[in-house]
PDB file of C-alpha atoms in Angstrom:
ATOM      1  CA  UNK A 401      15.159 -20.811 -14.020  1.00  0.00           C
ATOM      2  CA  UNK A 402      12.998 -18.574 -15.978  1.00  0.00           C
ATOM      3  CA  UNK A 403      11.650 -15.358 -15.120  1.00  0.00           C
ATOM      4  CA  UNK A 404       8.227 -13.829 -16.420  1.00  0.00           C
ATOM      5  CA  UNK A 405       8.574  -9.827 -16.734  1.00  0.00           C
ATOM      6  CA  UNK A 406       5.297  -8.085 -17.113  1.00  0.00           C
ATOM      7  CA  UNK A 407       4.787  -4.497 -17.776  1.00  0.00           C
ATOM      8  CA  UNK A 408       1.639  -3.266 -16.806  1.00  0.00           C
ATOM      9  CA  UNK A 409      -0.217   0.237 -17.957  1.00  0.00           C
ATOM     10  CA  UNK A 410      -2.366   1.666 -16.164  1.00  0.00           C
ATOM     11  CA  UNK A 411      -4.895   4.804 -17.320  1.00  0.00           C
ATOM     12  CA  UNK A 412      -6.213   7.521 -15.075  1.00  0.00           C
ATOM     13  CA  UNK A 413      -9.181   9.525 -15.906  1.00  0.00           C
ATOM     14  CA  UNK A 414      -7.409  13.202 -14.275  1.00  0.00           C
ATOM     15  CA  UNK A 415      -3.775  14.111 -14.907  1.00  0.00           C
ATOM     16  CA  UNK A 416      -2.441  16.483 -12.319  1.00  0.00           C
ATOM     17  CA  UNK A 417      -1.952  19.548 -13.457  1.00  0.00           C
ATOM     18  CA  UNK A 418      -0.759  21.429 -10.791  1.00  0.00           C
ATOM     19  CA  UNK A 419      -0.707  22.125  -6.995  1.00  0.00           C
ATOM     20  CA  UNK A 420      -1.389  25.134  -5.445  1.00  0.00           C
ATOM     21  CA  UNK A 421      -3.007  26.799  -2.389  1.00  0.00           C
ATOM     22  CA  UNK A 422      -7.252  27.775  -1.625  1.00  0.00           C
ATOM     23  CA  UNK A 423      -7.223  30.469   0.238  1.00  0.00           C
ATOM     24  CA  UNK A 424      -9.681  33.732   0.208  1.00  0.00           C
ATOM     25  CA  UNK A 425      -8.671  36.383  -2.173  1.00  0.00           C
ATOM     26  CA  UNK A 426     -10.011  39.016   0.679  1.00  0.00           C
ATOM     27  CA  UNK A 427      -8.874  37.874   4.139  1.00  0.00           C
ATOM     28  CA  UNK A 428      -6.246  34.988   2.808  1.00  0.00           C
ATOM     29  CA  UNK A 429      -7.904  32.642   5.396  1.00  0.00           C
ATOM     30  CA  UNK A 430      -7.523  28.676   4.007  1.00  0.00           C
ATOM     31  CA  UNK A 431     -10.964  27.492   2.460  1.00  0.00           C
ATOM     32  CA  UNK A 432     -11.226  23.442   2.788  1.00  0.00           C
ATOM     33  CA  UNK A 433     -13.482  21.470  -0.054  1.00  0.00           C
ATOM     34  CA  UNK A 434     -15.616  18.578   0.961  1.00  0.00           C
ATOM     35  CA  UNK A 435     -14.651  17.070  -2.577  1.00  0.00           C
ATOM     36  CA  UNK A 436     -13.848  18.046  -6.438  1.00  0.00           C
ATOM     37  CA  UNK A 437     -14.982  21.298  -7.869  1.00  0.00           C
ATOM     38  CA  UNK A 438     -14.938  22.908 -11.099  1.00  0.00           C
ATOM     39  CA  UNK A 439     -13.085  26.166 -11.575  1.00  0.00           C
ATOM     40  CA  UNK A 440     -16.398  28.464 -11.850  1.00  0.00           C
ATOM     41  CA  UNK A 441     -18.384  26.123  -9.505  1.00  0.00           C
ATOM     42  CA  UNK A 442     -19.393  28.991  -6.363  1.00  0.00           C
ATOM     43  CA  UNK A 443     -17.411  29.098  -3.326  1.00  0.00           C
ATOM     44  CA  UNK A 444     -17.903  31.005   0.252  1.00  0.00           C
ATOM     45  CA  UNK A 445     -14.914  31.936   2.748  1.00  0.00           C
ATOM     46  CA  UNK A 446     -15.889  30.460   5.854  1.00  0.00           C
ATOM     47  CA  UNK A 447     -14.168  33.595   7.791  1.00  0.00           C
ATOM     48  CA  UNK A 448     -15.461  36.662   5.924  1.00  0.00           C
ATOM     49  CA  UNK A 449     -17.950  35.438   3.488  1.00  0.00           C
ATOM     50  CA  UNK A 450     -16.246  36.632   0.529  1.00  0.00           C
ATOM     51  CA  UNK A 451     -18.262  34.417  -2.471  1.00  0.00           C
ATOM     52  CA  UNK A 452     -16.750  33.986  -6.092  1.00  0.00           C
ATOM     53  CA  UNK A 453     -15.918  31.592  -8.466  1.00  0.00           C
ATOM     54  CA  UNK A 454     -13.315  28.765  -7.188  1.00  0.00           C
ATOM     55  CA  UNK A 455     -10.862  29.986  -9.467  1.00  0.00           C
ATOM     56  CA  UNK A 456     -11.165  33.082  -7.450  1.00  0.00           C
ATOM     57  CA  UNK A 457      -9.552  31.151  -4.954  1.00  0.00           C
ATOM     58  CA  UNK A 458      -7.145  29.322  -6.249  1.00  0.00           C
ATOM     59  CA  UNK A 459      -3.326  30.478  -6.141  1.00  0.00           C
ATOM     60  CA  UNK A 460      -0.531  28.457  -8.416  1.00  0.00           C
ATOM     61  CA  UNK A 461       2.328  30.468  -7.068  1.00  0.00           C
ATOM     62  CA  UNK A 462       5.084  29.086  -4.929  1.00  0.00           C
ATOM     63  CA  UNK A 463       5.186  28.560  -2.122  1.00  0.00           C
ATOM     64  CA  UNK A 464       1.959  27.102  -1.210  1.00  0.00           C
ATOM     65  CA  UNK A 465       0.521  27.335   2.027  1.00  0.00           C
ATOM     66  CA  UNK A 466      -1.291  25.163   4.386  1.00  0.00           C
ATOM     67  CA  UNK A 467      -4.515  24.972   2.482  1.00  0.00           C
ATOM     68  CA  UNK A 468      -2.576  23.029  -0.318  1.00  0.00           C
ATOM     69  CA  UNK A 469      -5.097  21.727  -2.931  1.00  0.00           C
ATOM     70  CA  UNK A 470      -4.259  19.700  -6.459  1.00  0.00           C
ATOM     71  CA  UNK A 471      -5.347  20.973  -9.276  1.00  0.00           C
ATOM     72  CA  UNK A 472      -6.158  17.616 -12.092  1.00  0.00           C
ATOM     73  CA  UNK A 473      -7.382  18.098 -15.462  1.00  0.00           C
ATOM     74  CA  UNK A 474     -11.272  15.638 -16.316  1.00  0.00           C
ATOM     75  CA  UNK A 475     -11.652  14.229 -19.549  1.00  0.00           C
ATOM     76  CA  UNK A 476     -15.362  14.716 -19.958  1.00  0.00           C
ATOM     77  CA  UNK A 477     -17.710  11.211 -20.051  1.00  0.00           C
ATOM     78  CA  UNK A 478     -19.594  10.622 -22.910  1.00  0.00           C
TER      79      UNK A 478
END
């Protein structure tokens, strides 16, 4: 009996990076995303209304909270 091993490689267009939490540097209410953002794309708390850049609101440190996002690095399309 003979046995055919395959090994299969698969690419990804992001890497993760990182995960961390989105919350508002003001009033540390969670901020949800309705889909991927760059880091100086705008962004509104929905409590206060505290605007900046999303990297405003993004914390790496431990531990993360409920509003737990993943941060993944884009190789650019050509």
């Amino acid at each position: 009996m003979r046995i055919n091993v395959r090994k299969e490689r698969r690419t990804a267009d992001a890497t993760r990076l990182a995960g961390g939490t989105l919350a508002c540097p003001r009033c540390d209410a969670p901020v949800a995303l309705s889909g991927p953002v760059a880091p100086a794309d705008p962004l509104a708390c929905p409590y206060c209304a505290h605007s900046g850049a999303v990297r405003d609101f993004l914390s790496l440190a431990a531990p993360s909270r409920p509003a737990r996002v993943e941060v993944r690095v884009v190789g650019l399309r050509r």
